[in-house]
Coordinates of C-alpha atoms in Angstrom, one line a residue:
M258 CA -5.2 -14.2 -33.9
S259 CA -3.1 -17.5 -33.9
P260 CA -4.8 -20.7 -35.1
L261 CA -6.7 -22.3 -32.5
P262 CA -5.5 -25.8 -30.7
Q263 CA -7.4 -28.8 -31.6
G264 CA -11.2 -29.0 -31.0
W265 CA -11.2 -25.6 -29.6
A266 CA -13.6 -22.3 -30.9
A267 CA -13.5 -18.7 -30.2
T268 CA -16.6 -16.7 -30.4
R269 CA -18.2 -13.3 -29.0
L270 CA -18.8 -13.5 -25.4
G271 CA -22.1 -12.0 -25.6
D272 CA -23.3 -15.0 -27.9
V273 CA -22.8 -17.7 -25.3
V274 CA -22.8 -15.6 -22.1
E275 CA -25.4 -13.6 -20.6
V276 CA -23.9 -10.4 -19.3
V277 CA -25.8 -8.1 -16.9
R278 CA -24.7 -4.9 -14.9
G279 CA -25.0 -4.4 -11.3
A280 CA -27.2 -1.8 -9.6
S281 CA -26.6 0.7 -6.5
P282 CA -29.6 2.0 -3.9
R283 CA -29.7 5.5 -3.7
P284 CA -29.2 7.7 -1.9
K285 CA -25.8 6.0 -0.6
G286 CA -26.2 5.2 3.0
D287 CA -29.4 5.3 3.2
P288 CA -30.6 3.1 6.1
R289 CA -33.6 2.3 4.5
Y290 CA -30.9 0.4 2.0
F291 CA -27.6 0.2 3.8
G292 CA -26.7 -1.8 7.4
G293 CA -28.0 -5.0 6.5
P294 CA -27.2 -8.6 6.7
I295 CA -26.7 -9.2 2.8
P296 CA -23.2 -9.1 1.4
W297 CA -22.6 -5.5 -0.3
I298 CA -19.6 -6.2 -2.7
S299 CA -17.7 -3.0 -3.3
I300 CA -14.4 -2.7 -5.2
G301 CA -12.7 -2.6 -2.1
D302 CA -13.6 -5.9 -1.3
L303 CA -11.9 -7.2 -4.4
G304 CA -8.3 -7.3 -2.6
R305 CA -9.4 -8.9 0.8
E306 CA -8.8 -12.5 -0.2
Q307 CA -6.1 -13.8 -2.6
A308 CA -8.5 -16.9 -3.6
R309 CA -10.6 -16.8 -6.9
T310 CA -13.7 -16.5 -4.4
L311 CA -14.9 -13.7 -2.6
S312 CA -16.7 -14.4 0.7
K313 CA -16.1 -11.2 2.7
T314 CA -17.5 -7.4 2.5
A315 CA -17.2 -4.8 4.3
E316 CA -20.9 -3.5 4.0
G317 CA -24.5 -4.9 4.0
V318 CA -27.8 -3.7 2.7
T319 CA -31.2 -4.8 3.9
T320 CA -33.8 -6.8 2.0
A321 CA -35.2 -3.2 0.5
G322 CA -31.7 -2.2 -0.6
A323 CA -31.2 -5.8 -2.3
R324 CA -34.4 -5.3 -4.4
K325 CA -32.6 -1.9 -5.9
S326 CA -29.2 -3.7 -6.7
R327 CA -28.6 -7.1 -8.3
L328 CA -28.8 -10.3 -5.8
L329 CA -26.9 -13.1 -7.1
P330 CA -26.2 -16.5 -5.8
T331 CA -23.1 -18.2 -4.7
G332 CA -21.0 -19.5 -7.7
T333 CA -21.7 -16.8 -9.8
L334 CA -18.6 -15.1 -11.9
I335 CA -18.5 -11.1 -11.4
L336 CA -16.0 -8.4 -13.5
S337 CA -15.4 -5.0 -11.8
N338 CA -16.1 -2.7 -14.8
S339 CA -14.9 0.8 -13.4
A340 CA -12.3 2.2 -10.9
T341 CA -9.8 -1.0 -10.7
V342 CA -10.9 -2.2 -14.1
G343 CA -10.9 -6.1 -14.9
I344 CA -10.8 -7.8 -11.8
P345 CA -12.9 -11.4 -11.6
K346 CA -14.0 -12.9 -8.8
I347 CA -16.2 -15.9 -8.1
L348 CA -18.7 -15.4 -5.5
A349 CA -18.7 -17.6 -2.2
V350 CA -21.8 -16.3 -0.7
E351 CA -25.1 -14.6 -2.0
G352 CA -24.1 -11.0 -2.4
C353 CA -25.4 -8.2 -4.2
I354 CA -23.2 -5.9 -6.9
H355 CA -23.4 -2.1 -7.6
D356 CA -23.1 -0.8 -11.3
G357 CA -19.4 -0.9 -10.9
F358 CA -19.6 -4.4 -11.8
V359 CA -21.0 -7.1 -14.3
A360 CA -21.7 -10.1 -13.7
F361 CA -22.2 -13.6 -15.9
P362 CA -24.9 -15.6 -14.4
N363 CA -26.5 -18.9 -15.5
L364 CA -23.0 -19.7 -17.5
D365 CA -23.9 -22.7 -19.5
P366 CA -21.9 -25.9 -17.6
R367 CA -21.7 -27.6 -20.8
L368 CA -19.8 -25.0 -22.4
F369 CA -17.6 -23.1 -19.5
V370 CA -15.9 -24.2 -16.3
T371 CA -16.3 -21.0 -13.9
E372 CA -12.7 -21.4 -12.9
F373 CA -11.8 -21.5 -16.5
L374 CA -13.5 -18.0 -17.5
Y375 CA -12.1 -16.4 -14.4
E376 CA -8.7 -17.1 -15.5
F377 CA -9.4 -16.2 -19.1
F378 CA -10.6 -12.5 -17.5
R379 CA -7.0 -12.6 -15.5
H380 CA -5.2 -13.4 -18.8
I381 CA -6.7 -10.5 -21.0
R382 CA -7.1 -8.0 -18.1
T383 CA -3.9 -5.6 -19.6
R384 CA -4.9 -6.0 -23.2
L385 CA -8.9 -5.1 -22.1
I386 CA -7.7 -1.9 -20.4
D387 CA -5.1 -1.0 -23.1
E388 CA -7.5 -1.6 -26.1
N389 CA -10.6 0.4 -24.0
R390 CA -8.2 3.3 -22.6
R391 CA -9.0 5.7 -25.5
G392 CA -6.5 8.6 -23.8
M393 CA -8.8 8.4 -20.8
T394 CA -6.7 8.2 -17.5
Q395 CA -9.6 5.9 -16.0
V396 CA -11.3 3.0 -18.2
N397 CA -15.0 1.7 -18.0
L398 CA -16.0 -1.2 -19.2
N399 CA -19.7 -1.4 -20.3
T400 CA -21.6 -4.6 -20.9
G401 CA -21.3 -3.9 -24.7
I402 CA -17.7 -4.0 -24.5
V403 CA -17.8 -6.9 -22.8
R404 CA -20.0 -8.8 -24.6
N405 CA -17.9 -7.8 -27.8
I406 CA -14.7 -9.8 -26.3
E407 CA -13.9 -12.5 -28.3
V408 CA -13.1 -15.4 -25.9
V409 CA -11.7 -18.9 -26.8
I410 CA -13.3 -22.1 -25.3
P411 CA -11.2 -25.4 -25.1
P412 CA -13.5 -28.6 -24.8
L413 CA -14.9 -28.6 -21.1
A414 CA -12.4 -31.7 -20.1
E415 CA -9.6 -29.8 -21.1
Q416 CA -10.8 -26.5 -19.6
R417 CA -10.9 -28.5 -16.3
R418 CA -7.3 -29.8 -17.3
I419 CA -6.1 -26.3 -17.6
V420 CA -7.6 -24.9 -14.3
A421 CA -6.2 -28.1 -12.2
R422 CA -2.6 -27.2 -13.8
L423 CA -2.7 -23.9 -13.2
D424 CA -3.7 -24.7 -9.4
T425 CA -0.8 -26.2 -8.9
L426 CA 1.7 -24.1 -10.8
L427 CA 0.4 -20.7 -9.1
A428 CA 0.1 -22.3 -5.8
H429 CA 4.1 -22.4 -6.0
S430 CA 4.4 -18.9 -7.5
G431 CA 1.8 -18.0 -4.7
A432 CA 3.6 -19.2 -2.1
A433 CA 6.8 -17.3 -3.3
K434 CA 4.7 -14.0 -3.6
A435 CA 3.5 -14.2 0.1
S436 CA 7.0 -14.8 1.3
L437 CA 8.3 -11.9 -0.7
E438 CA 5.5 -9.7 0.2
R439 CA 6.2 -10.4 3.8
V440 CA 9.8 -8.7 3.3
H441 CA 8.6 -5.5 3.9
E442 CA 6.8 -6.2 6.9
L443 CA 10.0 -7.8 8.2
L444 CA 12.1 -5.1 7.0
G445 CA 10.1 -2.9 8.9
R446 CA 10.6 -4.8 12.1
L447 CA 14.4 -5.1 11.5
R448 CA 14.2 -1.0 11.2
R449 CA 12.5 -0.4 14.2
T450 CA 15.0 -3.2 16.2
V451 CA 18.0 -1.4 14.8
L452 CA 16.7 2.3 15.8
A453 CA 15.7 1.3 19.3
A454 CA 19.5 -0.6 19.6
A455 CA 21.1 2.8 18.7
F456 CA 19.4 5.1 21.4
R457 CA 19.8 2.2 23.6
G458 CA 23.6 2.6 22.9
D459 CA 23.9 -1.2 21.9
L460 CA 24.4 -0.5 18.0
T461 CA 27.6 1.4 19.1
A462 CA 28.9 -0.7 22.0
D463 CA 32.0 -2.0 20.1
W464 CA 33.1 1.6 19.2
R465 CA 32.7 2.8 22.7
A466 CA 34.5 0.2 24.0
K467 CA 37.6 1.1 21.4
R468 CA 36.9 4.6 22.1
G469 CA 37.3 4.9 25.8
P470 CA 35.1 7.5 28.1
D471 CA 33.3 10.1 26.8
S472 CA 30.7 12.5 28.2
V473 CA 27.8 14.6 27.1
W474 CA 26.5 15.5 30.5
N475 CA 28.3 18.9 31.7
T476 CA 27.9 20.0 27.9
A477 CA 24.1 19.4 28.1
R478 CA 23.8 20.9 31.3
A479 CA 25.5 24.4 30.2
A480 CA 23.2 24.4 27.3
A481 CA 20.0 24.0 29.6
L482 CA 21.2 27.0 31.5
G483 CA 21.3 29.4 28.8
I484 CA 17.7 28.5 27.8
P485 CA 15.4 30.4 30.7
G486 CA 12.8 27.5 31.9
C487 CA 14.6 24.8 30.7
R488 CA 14.4 21.4 32.3
S489 CA 17.8 20.2 33.9
P490 CA 19.1 17.0 31.9
Q491 CA 19.1 13.7 33.8
L492 CA 21.4 10.5 34.0
E493 CA 18.0 8.8 34.9
K494 CA 14.7 8.8 32.9
P495 CA 12.3 11.4 34.5
E496 CA 8.9 10.0 35.3
D497 CA 6.3 11.2 33.2
D498 CA 4.2 12.1 35.9
G499 CA 0.8 11.3 34.1
V500 CA 1.8 13.6 31.1
E501 CA 1.2 11.6 28.0
Q502 CA 3.7 12.0 25.8
A503 CA 6.3 10.1 23.5
R504 CA 8.4 7.3 25.0
W505 CA 11.2 5.1 24.9
P506 CA 11.2 1.2 26.2
H507 CA 14.4 1.8 27.8
Q508 CA 15.1 3.6 30.9
R509 CA 19.1 3.1 31.6
L510 CA 21.7 4.7 29.1
P511 CA 25.3 3.5 28.6
D512 CA 27.8 5.8 30.8
G513 CA 28.5 9.0 29.3
W514 CA 24.6 9.7 27.9
C515 CA 22.1 11.5 29.7
W516 CA 18.5 12.2 29.2
V517 CA 17.4 15.7 27.6
P518 CA 14.3 17.6 27.4
F519 CA 12.9 18.4 24.1
E520 CA 14.1 21.9 24.4
L521 CA 17.5 21.0 24.4
V522 CA 17.1 18.9 21.2
F523 CA 14.6 20.9 18.5
S524 CA 13.7 24.7 18.4
D525 CA 10.3 24.9 16.8
E526 CA 10.9 26.9 13.8
T527 CA 7.5 26.5 12.2
S528 CA 6.0 29.7 10.1
G529 CA 2.6 30.9 11.0
D530 CA 2.4 32.9 7.7
K531 CA 5.5 31.3 5.1
K532 CA 3.1 28.2 4.1
L533 CA 1.8 27.0 0.9
K534 CA -1.8 25.6 0.6
R535 CA -2.1 21.9 -1.1
E536 CA -4.6 23.4 -4.2
D537 CA -1.5 26.0 -4.7
Y538 CA 1.4 23.2 -5.7
L539 CA 2.6 23.0 -9.0
E540 CA 3.6 19.9 -10.6
H541 CA 7.1 21.2 -11.3
G542 CA 9.0 24.8 -9.7
E543 CA 12.0 25.8 -8.2
F544 CA 11.3 25.3 -4.7
P545 CA 10.1 21.9 -3.5
V546 CA 7.0 22.2 -1.0
V547 CA 7.6 19.7 2.1
D548 CA 4.4 18.6 3.8
Q549 CA 3.5 15.7 6.2
G550 CA 2.7 13.3 3.5
T551 CA 4.9 10.4 3.0
S552 CA 6.3 11.5 -0.3
E553 CA 9.7 13.6 0.3
V554 CA 7.9 16.3 -1.8
G555 CA 4.6 16.9 -2.1
G556 CA 4.5 19.7 -4.9
Y557 CA 6.4 22.5 -6.2
S558 CA 6.3 26.6 -6.1
N559 CA 8.5 29.6 -7.9
D560 CA 7.2 32.1 -5.1
S561 CA 10.9 32.9 -3.3
K562 CA 9.0 34.8 -0.8
L563 CA 7.9 31.7 1.0
V564 CA 11.2 29.7 1.1
Y565 CA 12.1 28.6 4.6
D566 CA 14.9 31.3 5.9
G567 CA 15.9 29.0 9.1
E568 CA 19.4 27.5 9.6
L569 CA 19.5 24.1 7.6
P570 CA 19.5 21.0 8.2
A571 CA 16.0 21.1 9.4
V572 CA 13.6 18.3 10.5
V573 CA 9.9 18.4 9.4
F574 CA 7.4 16.4 11.4
G575 CA 3.9 15.7 10.4
D576 CA 1.6 16.8 12.9
H577 CA -1.1 14.5 12.0
T578 CA 0.9 12.0 10.1
R579 CA 4.1 11.5 12.4
C580 CA 5.9 11.3 9.3
V581 CA 9.6 12.9 9.8
K582 CA 11.8 14.2 7.2
L583 CA 15.7 15.6 7.2
L584 CA 15.8 18.4 4.7
S585 CA 18.7 20.1 3.6
R586 CA 18.2 21.9 0.6
P587 CA 15.6 25.3 0.5
F588 CA 12.5 24.3 1.1
I589 CA 8.5 25.8 1.3
Q590 CA 6.6 24.7 4.3
G591 CA 3.1 22.9 3.5
A592 CA 0.1 24.8 4.9
E593 CA -1.5 21.8 6.7
G594 CA -0.1 20.1 9.9
V595 CA 3.6 20.7 9.3
K596 CA 6.4 21.5 11.8
V597 CA 9.7 22.7 11.2
L598 CA 12.2 21.5 13.9
R599 CA 15.4 23.0 14.1
P600 CA 18.3 20.9 15.6
S601 CA 20.0 22.4 18.5
P602 CA 23.6 22.8 18.5
L603 CA 23.8 19.7 21.3
V604 CA 22.6 17.5 18.2
E605 CA 24.0 16.5 15.1
P606 CA 20.9 17.1 12.6
G607 CA 21.1 13.2 11.2
Y608 CA 20.6 12.1 14.9
A609 CA 17.6 14.5 15.6
F610 CA 15.9 12.7 12.7
F611 CA 16.7 9.3 13.6
L612 CA 15.8 10.1 17.3
L613 CA 12.2 11.3 16.3
R614 CA 11.9 8.2 14.1
A615 CA 12.6 6.1 16.8
S616 CA 10.5 7.5 19.6
S617 CA 6.9 5.9 20.4
I618 CA 4.8 8.4 19.6
P619 CA 1.0 7.8 20.9
E620 CA -1.3 7.3 17.9
R621 CA -4.4 9.4 17.6
S622 CA -5.2 8.6 13.7
Y623 CA -5.6 12.3 12.1
G624 CA -5.2 14.0 15.4
R625 CA -2.5 16.3 16.7
H626 CA 1.0 14.6 17.7
F627 CA 3.4 17.4 17.9
K628 CA 2.1 17.6 21.5
F629 CA 3.5 14.5 22.5
L630 CA 7.1 15.2 21.9
K631 CA 7.2 18.8 23.6
P632 CA 6.7 17.0 27.6
A633 CA 8.8 14.2 26.2
W634 CA 12.7 13.5 27.3
F635 CA 15.0 12.3 24.4
P636 CA 18.7 10.0 25.0
L637 CA 21.5 12.1 24.2
A638 CA 25.1 10.6 23.2
P639 CA 28.1 12.3 23.0
R640 CA 28.8 14.0 19.7
A641 CA 31.2 12.1 18.1
E642 CA 28.8 8.9 18.9
Q643 CA 26.2 10.5 17.7
L644 CA 27.8 10.7 14.3
E645 CA 28.8 7.3 14.6
I646 CA 25.5 6.3 15.2
V647 CA 23.8 8.5 12.5
S648 CA 26.9 6.4 10.3
R649 CA 25.9 3.0 11.2
L650 CA 22.2 3.6 10.7
H651 CA 22.6 5.2 7.0
A652 CA 24.7 2.1 6.6
A653 CA 21.6 -0.1 7.8
R654 CA 19.1 1.7 6.1
A655 CA 21.1 1.0 2.6
R656 CA 21.4 -2.6 3.1
E657 CA 17.6 -2.3 4.3
D658 CA 17.0 -0.9 0.8
A659 CA 18.7 -2.8 -1.3
L660 CA 16.8 -6.0 0.4
A661 CA 13.8 -4.3 0.0
A662 CA 14.8 -3.6 -4.0
R663 CA 15.6 -7.2 -4.7
A664 CA 12.4 -8.5 -3.3
G665 CA 10.7 -6.1 -5.6
R666 CA 12.0 -7.6 -8.5
Q667 CA 11.5 -11.1 -7.6
L668 CA 8.3 -10.0 -7.1
D669 CA 7.9 -8.5 -10.8
N670 CA 9.7 -11.8 -12.1
L671 CA 6.8 -14.2 -10.6
S672 CA 4.1 -11.8 -12.0
L673 CA 5.8 -12.1 -15.2
L674 CA 5.8 -15.9 -15.0
E675 CA 2.3 -15.9 -14.0
R676 CA 1.6 -13.9 -17.2
S677 CA 3.3 -16.0 -19.3
L678 CA 1.4 -19.4 -17.6
L679 CA -1.9 -17.8 -18.4
A680 CA -0.7 -17.1 -21.9
R681 CA 0.4 -20.8 -22.3
A682 CA -2.8 -21.9 -20.9
F683 CA -5.0 -19.9 -23.6
R684 CA -2.3 -20.9 -26.5
G685 CA -3.4 -24.5 -25.6
E686 CA 0.4 -25.1 -24.7
L687 CA -0.7 -26.0 -20.9
V688 CA -1.8 -29.0 -21.1
P689 CA -2.0 -32.0 -23.8
Q690 CA -5.2 -31.7 -26.0
D691 CA -7.1 -35.2 -25.9
P692 CA -8.5 -36.0 -29.5
D693 CA -11.2 -38.0 -28.0
D694 CA -12.5 -34.4 -26.3
P695 CA -15.4 -33.7 -28.5
P696 CA -15.0 -30.6 -30.7
V697 CA -16.5 -27.0 -29.1
S698 CA -17.6 -26.1 -32.6
T699 CA -19.8 -29.0 -32.7
L700 CA -21.4 -28.0 -29.4
L701 CA -21.6 -24.3 -30.1
E702 CA -24.1 -25.5 -33.2
R703 CA -26.4 -27.2 -30.7
I704 CA -26.7 -24.7 -28.4
R705 CA -27.3 -22.1 -31.1
S706 CA -30.1 -24.3 -32.8
E707 CA -31.4 -24.9 -29.1
R708 CA -31.4 -20.9 -28.5
D709 CA -32.8 -20.1 -32.4
P710 CA -34.7 -23.4 -33.4
P711 CA -35.8 -23.6 -37.1

């Protein structure tokens, strides 16, 4: 450790702070213990509020449950010691902690400002995790580990100055972070706006004006005649007749466009037997397994007999998740909730992909959603305009991805700045020392003598 600033001291945390572990009523969910009015603090509650304090919990326990847990008063500092390890919070409500937390009740007010100790745990979190990983993926901090942490203690007045200075500096970075985190939300709105404009014809209005008239009407009608039972294309969007289906916010289309039914856009190529269960995925392999998850690839397999043998590109739709993917290389179909759709000859594959991304599909949580596509109608542009739409949408996505990456880099920089500020604070470089502040070593001797009288 570097030399301590004037008046500071370092000591083992357990020598100056009481460290206790939470407790959990068993069994979990028992109505005798759970569902009551007393806040029950879980790991998931830690991210609900950005402030130092925790005031909201998702669950509560009864009085009987609190007796089997550890009930802490308002103002107590807690620290997560499992799952998401090393996150401190100061309780703004009386509440119970389970055995995934340790707490520091009865902090000596002569020795610690609670907010200072909170910031100390934020400062050492990465080091604490690294030192106790020991080759394990998950780290657990037992009370012995926490008691053995070496804590640096400035004079009480300096702790208050450090906290006040951090409040000012971190408020600026926090505001910047909140703005950058909104970038992803705003980009999501922008993507939806651009997609909607594409399939209203607004995105390519200038392109049509330069090209002159073109129409897909006759081609679509001829294609419909070749499919038994196919609904006929329409110039005006048909009524839904009370059938729940994917919808579009607009009714009118540009000249030359028409509304076509699902069966003129896609054919369902989903295999009933050539699919792979999740438990059979490999981490590496010759063929990607494409399922309904948000990742492009769910896993891998070397089983060539399961490879999709239809035409490519193909569109994959998540029946439960509504995720849409465009596949141009050989792949294996995941077993659960995957629909493989082949774009019809009327539709460019990229256009078909963006059509599904743009359509408003009713949300049924983890229920089935493909049923809402089959009765739906879709806006169809002439072939040349489809290609132009796809090109412009890809260009827009590239710009949006670049903005998202830039915001991500700025968020990383802010995190580095915060870590730098905390490091300076605990080296004694953030605020000046006051020679009139009483040294902590003198106070520690007094506390030890009170605890262990001669």
